Short mmCIF file of C-alpha atoms and ligand atoms in Angstrom, two decimals:
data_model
loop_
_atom_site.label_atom_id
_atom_site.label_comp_id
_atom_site.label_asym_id
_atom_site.label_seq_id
_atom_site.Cartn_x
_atom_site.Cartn_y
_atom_site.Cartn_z
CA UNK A 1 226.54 140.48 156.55
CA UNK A 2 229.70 139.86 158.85
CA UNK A 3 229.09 143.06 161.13
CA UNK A 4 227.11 145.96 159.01
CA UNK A 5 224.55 146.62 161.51
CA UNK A 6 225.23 148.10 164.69
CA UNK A 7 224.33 145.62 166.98
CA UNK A 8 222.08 146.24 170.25
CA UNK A 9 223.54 146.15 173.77
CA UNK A 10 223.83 143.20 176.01
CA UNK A 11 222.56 143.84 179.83
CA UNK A 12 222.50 141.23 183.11
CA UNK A 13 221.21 141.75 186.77
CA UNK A 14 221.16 139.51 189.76
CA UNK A 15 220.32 139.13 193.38
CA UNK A 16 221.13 137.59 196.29
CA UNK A 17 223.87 136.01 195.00
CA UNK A 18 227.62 135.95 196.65
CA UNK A 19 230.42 137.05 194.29
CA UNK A 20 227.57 138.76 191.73
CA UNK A 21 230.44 141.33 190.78
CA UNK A 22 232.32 137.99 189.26
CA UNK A 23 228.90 136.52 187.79
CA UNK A 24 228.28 139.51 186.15
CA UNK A 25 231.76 140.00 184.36
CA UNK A 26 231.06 135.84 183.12
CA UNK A 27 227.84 137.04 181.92
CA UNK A 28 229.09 139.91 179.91
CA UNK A 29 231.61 138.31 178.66
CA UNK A 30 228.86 136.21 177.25
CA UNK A 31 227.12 139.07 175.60
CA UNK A 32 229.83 140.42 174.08
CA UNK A 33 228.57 139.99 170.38
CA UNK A 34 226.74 142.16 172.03
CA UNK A 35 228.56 145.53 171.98
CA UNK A 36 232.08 145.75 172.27
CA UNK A 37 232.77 149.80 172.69
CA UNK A 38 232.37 150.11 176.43
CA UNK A 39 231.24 147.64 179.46
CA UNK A 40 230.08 148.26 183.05
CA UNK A 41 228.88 147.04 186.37
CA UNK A 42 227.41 148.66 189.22
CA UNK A 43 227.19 146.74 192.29
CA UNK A 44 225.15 147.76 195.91
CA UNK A 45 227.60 146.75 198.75
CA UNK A 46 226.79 147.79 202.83
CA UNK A 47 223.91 150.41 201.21
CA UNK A 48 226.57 152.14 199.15
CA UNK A 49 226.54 151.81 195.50
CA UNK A 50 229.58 151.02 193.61
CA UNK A 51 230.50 151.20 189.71
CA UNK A 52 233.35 150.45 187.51
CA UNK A 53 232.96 150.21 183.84
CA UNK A 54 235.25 151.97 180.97
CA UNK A 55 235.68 151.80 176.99
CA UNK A 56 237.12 148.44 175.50
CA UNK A 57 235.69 144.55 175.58
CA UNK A 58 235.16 142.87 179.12
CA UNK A 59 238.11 141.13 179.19
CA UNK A 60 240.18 144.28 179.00
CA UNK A 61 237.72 146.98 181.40
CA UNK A 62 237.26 144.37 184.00
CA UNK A 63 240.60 143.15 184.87
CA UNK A 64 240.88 141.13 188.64
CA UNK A 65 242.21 144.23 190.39
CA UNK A 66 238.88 146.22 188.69
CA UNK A 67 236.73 143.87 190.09
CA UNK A 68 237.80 143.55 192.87
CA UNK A 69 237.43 146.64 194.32
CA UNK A 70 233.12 145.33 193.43
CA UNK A 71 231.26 143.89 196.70
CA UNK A 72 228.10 142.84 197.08
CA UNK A 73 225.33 140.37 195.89
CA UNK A 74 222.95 142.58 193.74
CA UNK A 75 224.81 143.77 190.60
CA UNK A 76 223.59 144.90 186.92
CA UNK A 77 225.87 144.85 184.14
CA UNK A 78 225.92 146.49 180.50
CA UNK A 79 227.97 145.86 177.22
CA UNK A 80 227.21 148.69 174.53
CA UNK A 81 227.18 149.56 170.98
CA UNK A 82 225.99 153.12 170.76
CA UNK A 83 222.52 153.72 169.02
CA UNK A 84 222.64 157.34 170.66
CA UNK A 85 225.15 158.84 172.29
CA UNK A 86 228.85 158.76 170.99
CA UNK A 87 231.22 156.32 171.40
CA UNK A 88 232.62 158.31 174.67
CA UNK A 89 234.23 157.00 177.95
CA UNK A 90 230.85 159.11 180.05
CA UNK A 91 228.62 157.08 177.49
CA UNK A 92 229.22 153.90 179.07
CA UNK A 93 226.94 152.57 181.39
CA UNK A 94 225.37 151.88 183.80
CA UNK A 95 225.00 155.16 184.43
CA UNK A 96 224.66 156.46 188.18
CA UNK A 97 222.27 159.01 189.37
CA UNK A 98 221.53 160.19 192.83
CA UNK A 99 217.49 161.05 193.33
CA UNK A 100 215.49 161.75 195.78
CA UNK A 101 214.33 158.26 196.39
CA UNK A 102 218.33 157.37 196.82
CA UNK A 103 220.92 156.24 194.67
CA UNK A 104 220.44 154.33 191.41
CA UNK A 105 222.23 152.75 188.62
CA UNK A 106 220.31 152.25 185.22
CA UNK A 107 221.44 150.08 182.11
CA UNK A 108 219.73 149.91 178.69
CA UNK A 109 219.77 148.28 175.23
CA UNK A 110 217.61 149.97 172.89
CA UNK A 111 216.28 153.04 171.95
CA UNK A 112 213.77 155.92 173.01
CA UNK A 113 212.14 157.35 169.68
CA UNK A 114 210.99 160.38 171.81
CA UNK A 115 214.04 160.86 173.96
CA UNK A 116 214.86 164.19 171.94
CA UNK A 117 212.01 166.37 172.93
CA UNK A 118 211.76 164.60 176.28
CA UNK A 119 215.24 165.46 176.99
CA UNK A 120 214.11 168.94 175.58
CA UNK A 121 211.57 169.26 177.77
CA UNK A 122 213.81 168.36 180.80
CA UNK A 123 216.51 170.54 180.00
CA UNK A 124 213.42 173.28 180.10
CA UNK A 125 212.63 172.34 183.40
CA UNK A 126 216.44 172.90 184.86
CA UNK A 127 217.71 169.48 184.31
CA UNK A 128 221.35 169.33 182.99
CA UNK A 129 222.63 166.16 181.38
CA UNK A 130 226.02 164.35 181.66
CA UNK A 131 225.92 162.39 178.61
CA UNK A 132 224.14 162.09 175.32
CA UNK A 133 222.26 159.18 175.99
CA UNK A 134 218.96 158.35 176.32
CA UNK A 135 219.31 155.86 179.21
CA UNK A 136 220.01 159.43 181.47
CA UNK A 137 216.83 161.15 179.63
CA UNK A 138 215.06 157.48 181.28
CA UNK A 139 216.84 158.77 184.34
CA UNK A 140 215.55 162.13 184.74
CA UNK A 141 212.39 161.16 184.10
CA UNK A 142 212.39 158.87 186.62
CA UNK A 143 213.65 161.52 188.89
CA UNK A 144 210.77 164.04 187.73
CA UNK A 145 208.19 162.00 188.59
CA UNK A 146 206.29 162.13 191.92
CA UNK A 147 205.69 158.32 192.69
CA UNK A 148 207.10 157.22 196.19
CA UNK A 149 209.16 154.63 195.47
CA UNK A 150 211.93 153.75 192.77
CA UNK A 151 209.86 151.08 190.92
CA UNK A 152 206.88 152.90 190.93
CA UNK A 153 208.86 155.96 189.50
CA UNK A 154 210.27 153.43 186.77
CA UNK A 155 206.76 152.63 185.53
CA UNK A 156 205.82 156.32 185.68
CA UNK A 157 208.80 157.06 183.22
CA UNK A 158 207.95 153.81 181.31
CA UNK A 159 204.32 154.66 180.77
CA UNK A 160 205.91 158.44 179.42
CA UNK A 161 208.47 157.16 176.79
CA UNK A 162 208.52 155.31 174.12
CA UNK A 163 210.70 152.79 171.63
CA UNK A 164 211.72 149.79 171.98
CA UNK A 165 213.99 148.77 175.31
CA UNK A 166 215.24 146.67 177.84
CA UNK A 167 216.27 147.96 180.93
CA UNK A 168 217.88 147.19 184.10
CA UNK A 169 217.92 149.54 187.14
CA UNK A 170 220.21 148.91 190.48
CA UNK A 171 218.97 150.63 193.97
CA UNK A 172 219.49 149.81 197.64
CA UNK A 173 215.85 147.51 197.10
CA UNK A 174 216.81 145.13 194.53
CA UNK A 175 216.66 144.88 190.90
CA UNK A 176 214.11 146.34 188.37
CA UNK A 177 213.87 144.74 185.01
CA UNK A 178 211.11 145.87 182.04
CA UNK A 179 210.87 145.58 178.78
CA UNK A 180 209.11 147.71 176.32
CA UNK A 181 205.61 147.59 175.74
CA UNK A 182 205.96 144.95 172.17
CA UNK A 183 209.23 143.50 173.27
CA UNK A 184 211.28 144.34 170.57
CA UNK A 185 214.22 143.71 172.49
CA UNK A 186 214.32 140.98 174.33
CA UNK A 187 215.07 140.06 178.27
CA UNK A 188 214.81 136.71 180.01
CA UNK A 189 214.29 135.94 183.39
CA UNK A 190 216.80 133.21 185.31
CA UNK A 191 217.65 131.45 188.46
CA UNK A 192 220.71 130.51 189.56
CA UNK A 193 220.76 128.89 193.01
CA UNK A 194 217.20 129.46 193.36
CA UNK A 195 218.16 133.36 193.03
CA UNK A 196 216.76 135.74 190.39
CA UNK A 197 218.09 136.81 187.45
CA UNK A 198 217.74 138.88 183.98
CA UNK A 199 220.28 139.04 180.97
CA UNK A 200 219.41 140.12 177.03
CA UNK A 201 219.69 136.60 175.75
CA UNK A 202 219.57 132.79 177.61
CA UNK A 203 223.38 132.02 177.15
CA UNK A 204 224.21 134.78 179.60
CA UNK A 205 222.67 132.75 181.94
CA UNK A 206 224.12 129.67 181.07
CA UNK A 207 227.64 131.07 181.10
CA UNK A 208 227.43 131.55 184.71
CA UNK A 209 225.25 128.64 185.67
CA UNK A 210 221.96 129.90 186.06
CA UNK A 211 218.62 128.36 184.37
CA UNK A 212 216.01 129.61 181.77
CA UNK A 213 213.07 130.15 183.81
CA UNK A 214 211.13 132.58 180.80
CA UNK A 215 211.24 135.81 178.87
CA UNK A 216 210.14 138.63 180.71
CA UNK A 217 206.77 139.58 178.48
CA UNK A 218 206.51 142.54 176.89
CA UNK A 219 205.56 145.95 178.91
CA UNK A 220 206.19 143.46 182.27
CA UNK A 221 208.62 145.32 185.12
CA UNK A 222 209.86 143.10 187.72
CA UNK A 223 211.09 143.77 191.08
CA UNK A 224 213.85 141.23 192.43
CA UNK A 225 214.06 141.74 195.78
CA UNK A 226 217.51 141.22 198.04
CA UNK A 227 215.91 138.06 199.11
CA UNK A 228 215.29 136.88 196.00
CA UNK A 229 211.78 137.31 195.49
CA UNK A 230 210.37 138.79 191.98
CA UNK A 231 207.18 140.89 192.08
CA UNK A 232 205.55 142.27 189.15
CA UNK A 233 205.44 146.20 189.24
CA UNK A 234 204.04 145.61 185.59
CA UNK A 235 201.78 142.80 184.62
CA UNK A 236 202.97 143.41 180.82
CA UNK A 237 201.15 141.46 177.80
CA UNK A 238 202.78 138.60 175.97
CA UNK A 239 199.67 138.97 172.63
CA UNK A 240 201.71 142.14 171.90
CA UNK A 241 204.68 140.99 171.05
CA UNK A 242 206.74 142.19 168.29
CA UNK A 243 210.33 141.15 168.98
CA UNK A 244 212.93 142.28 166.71
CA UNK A 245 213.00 139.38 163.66
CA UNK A 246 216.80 140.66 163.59
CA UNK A 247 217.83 138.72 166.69
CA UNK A 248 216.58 135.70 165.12
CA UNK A 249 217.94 136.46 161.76
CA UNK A 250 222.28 138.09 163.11
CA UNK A 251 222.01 139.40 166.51
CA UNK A 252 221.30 136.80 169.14
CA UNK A 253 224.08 134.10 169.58
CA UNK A 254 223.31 130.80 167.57
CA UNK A 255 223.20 128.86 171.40
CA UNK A 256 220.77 131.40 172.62
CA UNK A 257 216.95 130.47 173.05
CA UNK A 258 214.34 133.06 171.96
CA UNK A 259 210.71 132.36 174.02
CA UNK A 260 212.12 128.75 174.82
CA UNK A 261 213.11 128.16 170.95
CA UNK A 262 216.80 127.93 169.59
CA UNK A 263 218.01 130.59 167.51
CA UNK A 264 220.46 127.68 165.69
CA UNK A 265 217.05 126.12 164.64
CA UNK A 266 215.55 129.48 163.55
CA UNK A 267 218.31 130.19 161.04
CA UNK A 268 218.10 126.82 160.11
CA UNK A 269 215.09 126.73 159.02
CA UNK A 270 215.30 130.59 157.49
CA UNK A 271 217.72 128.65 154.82
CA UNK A 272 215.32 125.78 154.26
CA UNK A 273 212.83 128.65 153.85
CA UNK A 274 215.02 130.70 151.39
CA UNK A 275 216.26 127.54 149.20
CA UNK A 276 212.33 126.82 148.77
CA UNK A 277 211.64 130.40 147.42
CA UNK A 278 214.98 130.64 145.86
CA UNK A 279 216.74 127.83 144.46
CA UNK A 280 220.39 128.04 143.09
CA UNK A 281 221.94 126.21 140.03
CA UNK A 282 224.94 125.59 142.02
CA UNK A 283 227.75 122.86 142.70
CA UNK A 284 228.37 123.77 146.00
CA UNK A 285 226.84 126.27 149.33
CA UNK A 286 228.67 128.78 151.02
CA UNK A 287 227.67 130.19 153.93
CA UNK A 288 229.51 133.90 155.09
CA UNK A 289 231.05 132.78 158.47
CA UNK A 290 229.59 133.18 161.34
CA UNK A 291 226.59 134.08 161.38
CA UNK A 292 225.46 132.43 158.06
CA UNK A 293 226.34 129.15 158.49
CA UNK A 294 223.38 127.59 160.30
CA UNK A 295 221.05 129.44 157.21
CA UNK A 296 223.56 127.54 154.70
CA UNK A 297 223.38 124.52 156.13
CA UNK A 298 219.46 124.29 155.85
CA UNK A 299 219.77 125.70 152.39
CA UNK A 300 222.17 122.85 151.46
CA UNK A 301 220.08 120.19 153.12
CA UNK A 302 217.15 121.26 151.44
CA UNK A 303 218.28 121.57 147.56
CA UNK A 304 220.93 118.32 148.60
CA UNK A 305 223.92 120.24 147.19
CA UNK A 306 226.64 120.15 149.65
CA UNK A 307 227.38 122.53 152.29
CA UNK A 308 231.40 122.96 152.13
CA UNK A 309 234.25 125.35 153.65
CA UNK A 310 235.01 128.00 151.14
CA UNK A 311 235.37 130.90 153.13
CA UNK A 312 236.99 131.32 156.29
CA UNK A 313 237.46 133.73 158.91
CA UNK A 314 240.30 135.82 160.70
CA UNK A 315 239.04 135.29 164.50
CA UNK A 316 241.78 138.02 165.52
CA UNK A 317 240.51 140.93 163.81
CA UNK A 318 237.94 142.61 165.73
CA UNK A 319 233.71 142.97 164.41
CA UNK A 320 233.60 145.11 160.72
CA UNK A 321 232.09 147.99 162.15
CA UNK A 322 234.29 148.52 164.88
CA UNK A 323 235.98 150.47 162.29
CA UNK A 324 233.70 153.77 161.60
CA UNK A 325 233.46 154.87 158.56
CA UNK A 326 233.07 152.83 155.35
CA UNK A 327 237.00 153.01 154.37
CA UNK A 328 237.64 151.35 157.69
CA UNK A 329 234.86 148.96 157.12
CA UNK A 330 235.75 148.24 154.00
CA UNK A 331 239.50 147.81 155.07
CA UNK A 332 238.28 145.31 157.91
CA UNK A 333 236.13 143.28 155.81
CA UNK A 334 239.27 142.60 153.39
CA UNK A 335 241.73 141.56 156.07
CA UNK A 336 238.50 139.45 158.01
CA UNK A 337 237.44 137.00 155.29
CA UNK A 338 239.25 134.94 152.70
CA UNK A 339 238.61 132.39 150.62
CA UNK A 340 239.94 128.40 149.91
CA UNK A 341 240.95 128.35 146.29
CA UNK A 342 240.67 124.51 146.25
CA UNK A 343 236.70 124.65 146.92
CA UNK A 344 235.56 126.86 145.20
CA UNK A 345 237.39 126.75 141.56
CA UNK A 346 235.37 125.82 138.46
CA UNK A 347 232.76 125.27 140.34
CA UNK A 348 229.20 127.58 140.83
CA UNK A 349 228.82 129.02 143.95
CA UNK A 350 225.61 129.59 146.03
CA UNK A 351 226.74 132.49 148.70
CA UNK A 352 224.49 132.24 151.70
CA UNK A 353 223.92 135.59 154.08
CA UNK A 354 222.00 136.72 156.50
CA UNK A 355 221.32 140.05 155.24
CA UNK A 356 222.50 142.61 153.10
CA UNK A 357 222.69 146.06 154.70
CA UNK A 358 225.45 148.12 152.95
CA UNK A 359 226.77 145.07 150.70
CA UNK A 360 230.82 146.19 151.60
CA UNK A 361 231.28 142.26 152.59
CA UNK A 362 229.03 141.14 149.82
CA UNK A 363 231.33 143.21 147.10
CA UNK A 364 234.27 141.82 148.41
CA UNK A 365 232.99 138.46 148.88
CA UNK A 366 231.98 137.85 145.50
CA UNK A 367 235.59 139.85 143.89
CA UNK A 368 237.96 137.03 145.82
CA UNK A 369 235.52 133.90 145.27
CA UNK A 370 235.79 134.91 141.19
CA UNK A 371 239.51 135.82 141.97
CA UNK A 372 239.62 132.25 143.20
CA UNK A 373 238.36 130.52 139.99
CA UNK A 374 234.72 130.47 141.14
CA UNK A 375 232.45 130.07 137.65
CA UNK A 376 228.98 131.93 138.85
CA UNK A 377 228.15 133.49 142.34
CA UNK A 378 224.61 133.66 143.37
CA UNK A 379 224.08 135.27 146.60
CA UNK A 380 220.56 134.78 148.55
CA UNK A 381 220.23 136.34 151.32
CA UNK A 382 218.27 134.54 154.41
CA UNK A 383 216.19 137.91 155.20
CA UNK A 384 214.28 140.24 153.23
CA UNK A 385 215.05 143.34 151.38
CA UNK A 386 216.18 145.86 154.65
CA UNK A 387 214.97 149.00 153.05
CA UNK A 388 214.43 151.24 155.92
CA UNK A 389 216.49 152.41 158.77
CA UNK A 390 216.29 150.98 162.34
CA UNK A 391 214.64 153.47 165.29
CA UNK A 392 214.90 150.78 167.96
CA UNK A 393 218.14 150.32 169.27
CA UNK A 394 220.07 149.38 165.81
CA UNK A 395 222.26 151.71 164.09
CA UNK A 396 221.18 151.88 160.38
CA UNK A 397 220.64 155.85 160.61
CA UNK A 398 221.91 156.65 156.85
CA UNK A 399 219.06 155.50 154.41
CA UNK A 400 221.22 156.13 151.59
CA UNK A 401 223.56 153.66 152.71
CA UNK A 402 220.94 150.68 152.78
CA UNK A 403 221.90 148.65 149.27
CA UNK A 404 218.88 147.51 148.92
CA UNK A 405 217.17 150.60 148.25
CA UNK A 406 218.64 150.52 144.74
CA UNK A 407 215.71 149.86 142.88
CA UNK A 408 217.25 148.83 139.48
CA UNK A 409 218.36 145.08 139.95
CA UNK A 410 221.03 144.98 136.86
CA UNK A 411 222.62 147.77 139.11
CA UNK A 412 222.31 146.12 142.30
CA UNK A 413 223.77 142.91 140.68
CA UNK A 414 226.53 145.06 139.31
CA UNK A 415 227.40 146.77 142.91
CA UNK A 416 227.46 143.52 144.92
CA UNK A 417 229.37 142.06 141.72
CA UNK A 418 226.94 138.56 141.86
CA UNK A 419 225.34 136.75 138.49
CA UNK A 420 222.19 136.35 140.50
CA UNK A 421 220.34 137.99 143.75
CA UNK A 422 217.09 136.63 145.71
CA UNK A 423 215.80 137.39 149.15
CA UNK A 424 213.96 135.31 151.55
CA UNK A 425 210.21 136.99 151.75
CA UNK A 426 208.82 138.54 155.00
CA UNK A 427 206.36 135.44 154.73
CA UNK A 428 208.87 133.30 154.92
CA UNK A 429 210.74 135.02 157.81
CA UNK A 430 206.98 134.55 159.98
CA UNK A 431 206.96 131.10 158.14
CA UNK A 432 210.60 129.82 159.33
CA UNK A 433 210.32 131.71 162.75
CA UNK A 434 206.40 129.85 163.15
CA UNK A 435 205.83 132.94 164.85
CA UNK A 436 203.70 136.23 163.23
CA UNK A 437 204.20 138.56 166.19
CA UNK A 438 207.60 140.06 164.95
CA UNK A 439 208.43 143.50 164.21
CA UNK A 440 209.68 143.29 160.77
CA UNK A 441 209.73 147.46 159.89
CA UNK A 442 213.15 147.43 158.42
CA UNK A 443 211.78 145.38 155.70
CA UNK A 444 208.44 146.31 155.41
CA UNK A 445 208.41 150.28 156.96
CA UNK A 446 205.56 149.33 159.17
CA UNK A 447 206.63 150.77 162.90
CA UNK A 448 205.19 149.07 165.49
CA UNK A 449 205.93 151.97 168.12
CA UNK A 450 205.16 155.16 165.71
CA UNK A 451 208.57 156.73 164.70
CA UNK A 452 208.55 161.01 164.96
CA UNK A 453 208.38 162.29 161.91
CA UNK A 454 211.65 164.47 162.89
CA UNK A 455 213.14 161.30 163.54
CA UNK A 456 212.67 159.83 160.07
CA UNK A 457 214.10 162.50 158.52
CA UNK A 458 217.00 163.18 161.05
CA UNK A 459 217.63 159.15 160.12
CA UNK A 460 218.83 160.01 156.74
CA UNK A 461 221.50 162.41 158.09
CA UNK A 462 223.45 161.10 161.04
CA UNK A 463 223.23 160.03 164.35
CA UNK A 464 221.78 162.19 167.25
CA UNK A 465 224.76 164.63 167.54
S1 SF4 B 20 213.32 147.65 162.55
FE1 SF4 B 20 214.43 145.75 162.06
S2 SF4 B 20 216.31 145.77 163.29
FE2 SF4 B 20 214.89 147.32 164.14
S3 SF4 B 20 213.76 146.24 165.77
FE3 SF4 B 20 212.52 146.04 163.91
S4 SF4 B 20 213.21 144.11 162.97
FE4 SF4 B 20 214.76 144.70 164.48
#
């Protein structure tokens, strides 16, 4: 798919750790694929709470003289995409609020599928917001409730809202961490140096050293302490787990490890998976760089047709959907991906993706590998139909724009410009993954975390504002 989905936001904490401002900049650098509109880190140095973060990618927000004017050993960091909220510099987060149980900073990847009336409801009560997020409707919340501590007024805002989340909040006590009550987006908990830590995905913590130690379970909130002890404010429950089968299938980096299990092997096996349901009469295997490559490469292995470099990539122009709006994506997509005459010409191609959202690198795709002499296309795509939009954290909000709802397949064929067209089955996602607990709802419509019916139908219009 090279970039049609709005990806989720990337988000790292640590404690007790010298030079955490530094750590946390490695980390989001790692986490970049991430979300590349904004990034931010709020450190807690001699009590006070400190926070730098602006629009751009890490490299160019946290420049040395920007970091260091961070102190401290307990820091939380954020990269984000915006699910809600614009794209705006008082979007990026963390975000800092002052409470009455002290300062705080709060970072989140995800989405609240209540967080319009609760913000509603809030505004009712007095409360005036600074941004159009729902990580500052979290916020209030938290502020509103009457518990006596900050982690206990986390879990009273937790057990109020819904979706599907992972958070990280900063305050003079330590860390909190929690994820949402099916773990639909995932969190893992690391040590580096014997110290605590949390990031969205496992090569975070390897880019700054740290170890694996598990993935926080779904509903769990932990407490790292200063010291660097972790206490459960949240015991949490690992048999309800419905992570997101989209970080196995495009989001999560290919080196990352999901519940201990690498997502390279996951997309491996997707195309072993998709080449037994959907075999190609084809001379050679393309896969759509990057992403698709690991499910092309278990396609190829398992039909034997060779795996080859058709199709290569422009690393210097930034992600597709950077670009809003489908001229610019379109635009992007053409100057992103080309093609190598030499492979692909007389020959019949099998085009391996990952998914097939609004098919604007599909059409293209298939238009240069004919231009190039290619005798037959046949795309498969290493995911099932995605039919319905996303109300977890992933920007699909336009239902119209989802290709796959075209029910009539000589049209579909015509609009992605392919001679054939085959999907991997939702079976065979649970199959390849050798896991059933996923949430699958933009393929099959079922919600795990029951989506407002306002919300459904505000998803075929736009975003929140
Ligand atoms: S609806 Fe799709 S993209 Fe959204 S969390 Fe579920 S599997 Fe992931």
């Amino acid at each position: 798919m090279s970039g049609e989905l709005k990806e989720a936001c990337g988000v790292f904490g640590i404690v007790g750790t010298p030079g955490a401002p530094h750590l946390a900049a490695e980390a989001l650098f790692a986490l970049q694929h991430r979300g590349q509109e904004s990034a931010g880190i709020a450190a807690i140095s001699n009590g006070q709470l400190l926070l730098e973060k602006g629009m751009g990618l890490v490299h160019e927000v946290f420049t040395e003289e920007r970091l260091a004017r961070l102190q401290g050993e307990m820091v939380i960091g954020h990269v984000r995409y915006s699910t809600t909220g614009a794209s705006r510099p008082e979007n990026a987060q963390p975000l800092y609020f002052r409470a009455r149980l002290g300062p705080f900073a709060l970072a989140h990847n995800g989405n609240l599928v209540d967080a319009m009336q609760e913000r509603k409801a809030l505004e009712a009560q007095g409360a005036i917001f600074q941004t159009t997020t729902d990580t500052e409707v979290v916020a209030h919340v938290m502020a509103h409730s009457s518990a006596q501590t900050l982690p206990q007024s986390l879990l009273d805002a937790l057990g109020r809202l819904h979706g599907g989340y992972a958070i990280v909040v900063l305050f003079r006590g330590g860390v909190l961490g929690a994820r949402d009550p099916y773990g639909i987006r995932p969190l893992v908990l690391g040590r580096l140096r014997g110290k605590p830590c949390l990031a969205s995905e496992t090569c975070a913590l390897t880019a700054v050293g740290a170890v694996y130690e598990r993935d926080v379970r779904p509903g769990e909130i932990l407490w790292l302490t200063p010291q660097g002890d972790v206490m459960e404010i949240a015991a949490g429950d690992a048999k309800r787990e419905k992570l997101c089968a989209f970080e196995l299938i495009y989001f999560a980096r290919p080196d990352s490890q999901v519940r201990g299990e690498s997502i390279y092997g996951a997309r491996y096996r997707l195309g072993q998976q998709l080449a037994k349901e959907a075999p190609a009469a084809a001379d050679l295997v393309l896969g759509v760089p990057d992403s698709s490559l690991p499910a092309a490469e278990g396609y190829a292995a398992e039909l034997g047709i060779p795996q080859e470099l058709g199709l290569v990539k422009n690393r210097y122009v930034g992600r597709t959907f950077i670009r809003p709006g489908r001229d610019g994506r379109t635009a992007g997509v053409q100057r992103k991906l080309s093609v190598v005459p030499e492979v692909v010409r007389g020959r019949a191609v099998a085009l391996i993706d990952d998914s097939l959202v609004r098919g604007t690198t599909m059409r293209h795709l298939t238009q240069i590998l004919r231009e190039a002499g290619a005798t037959a296309v046949h795309v498969r795509i290493a995911s099932p139909r995605y039919l319905h939009p996303c109300h977890y954290g992933i920007d699909t909000s336009n239902r119209d724009e989802l290709i796959a709802n075209e029910s009539d397949p000589k049209i579909l064929l015509q609009r992605i410009g392919a001679d054939s067209l085959q999907f991997l089955s939702a079976e065979g996602v649970l199959r390849a993954t050798g896991h059933q607990d996923h949430c699958l709802a933009c393929f099959t419509g079922d919600y795990p975390v029951p989506v407002p019916l306002d919300l459904r139908k505000d998803s075929a219009e736009e975003e929140m504002e």
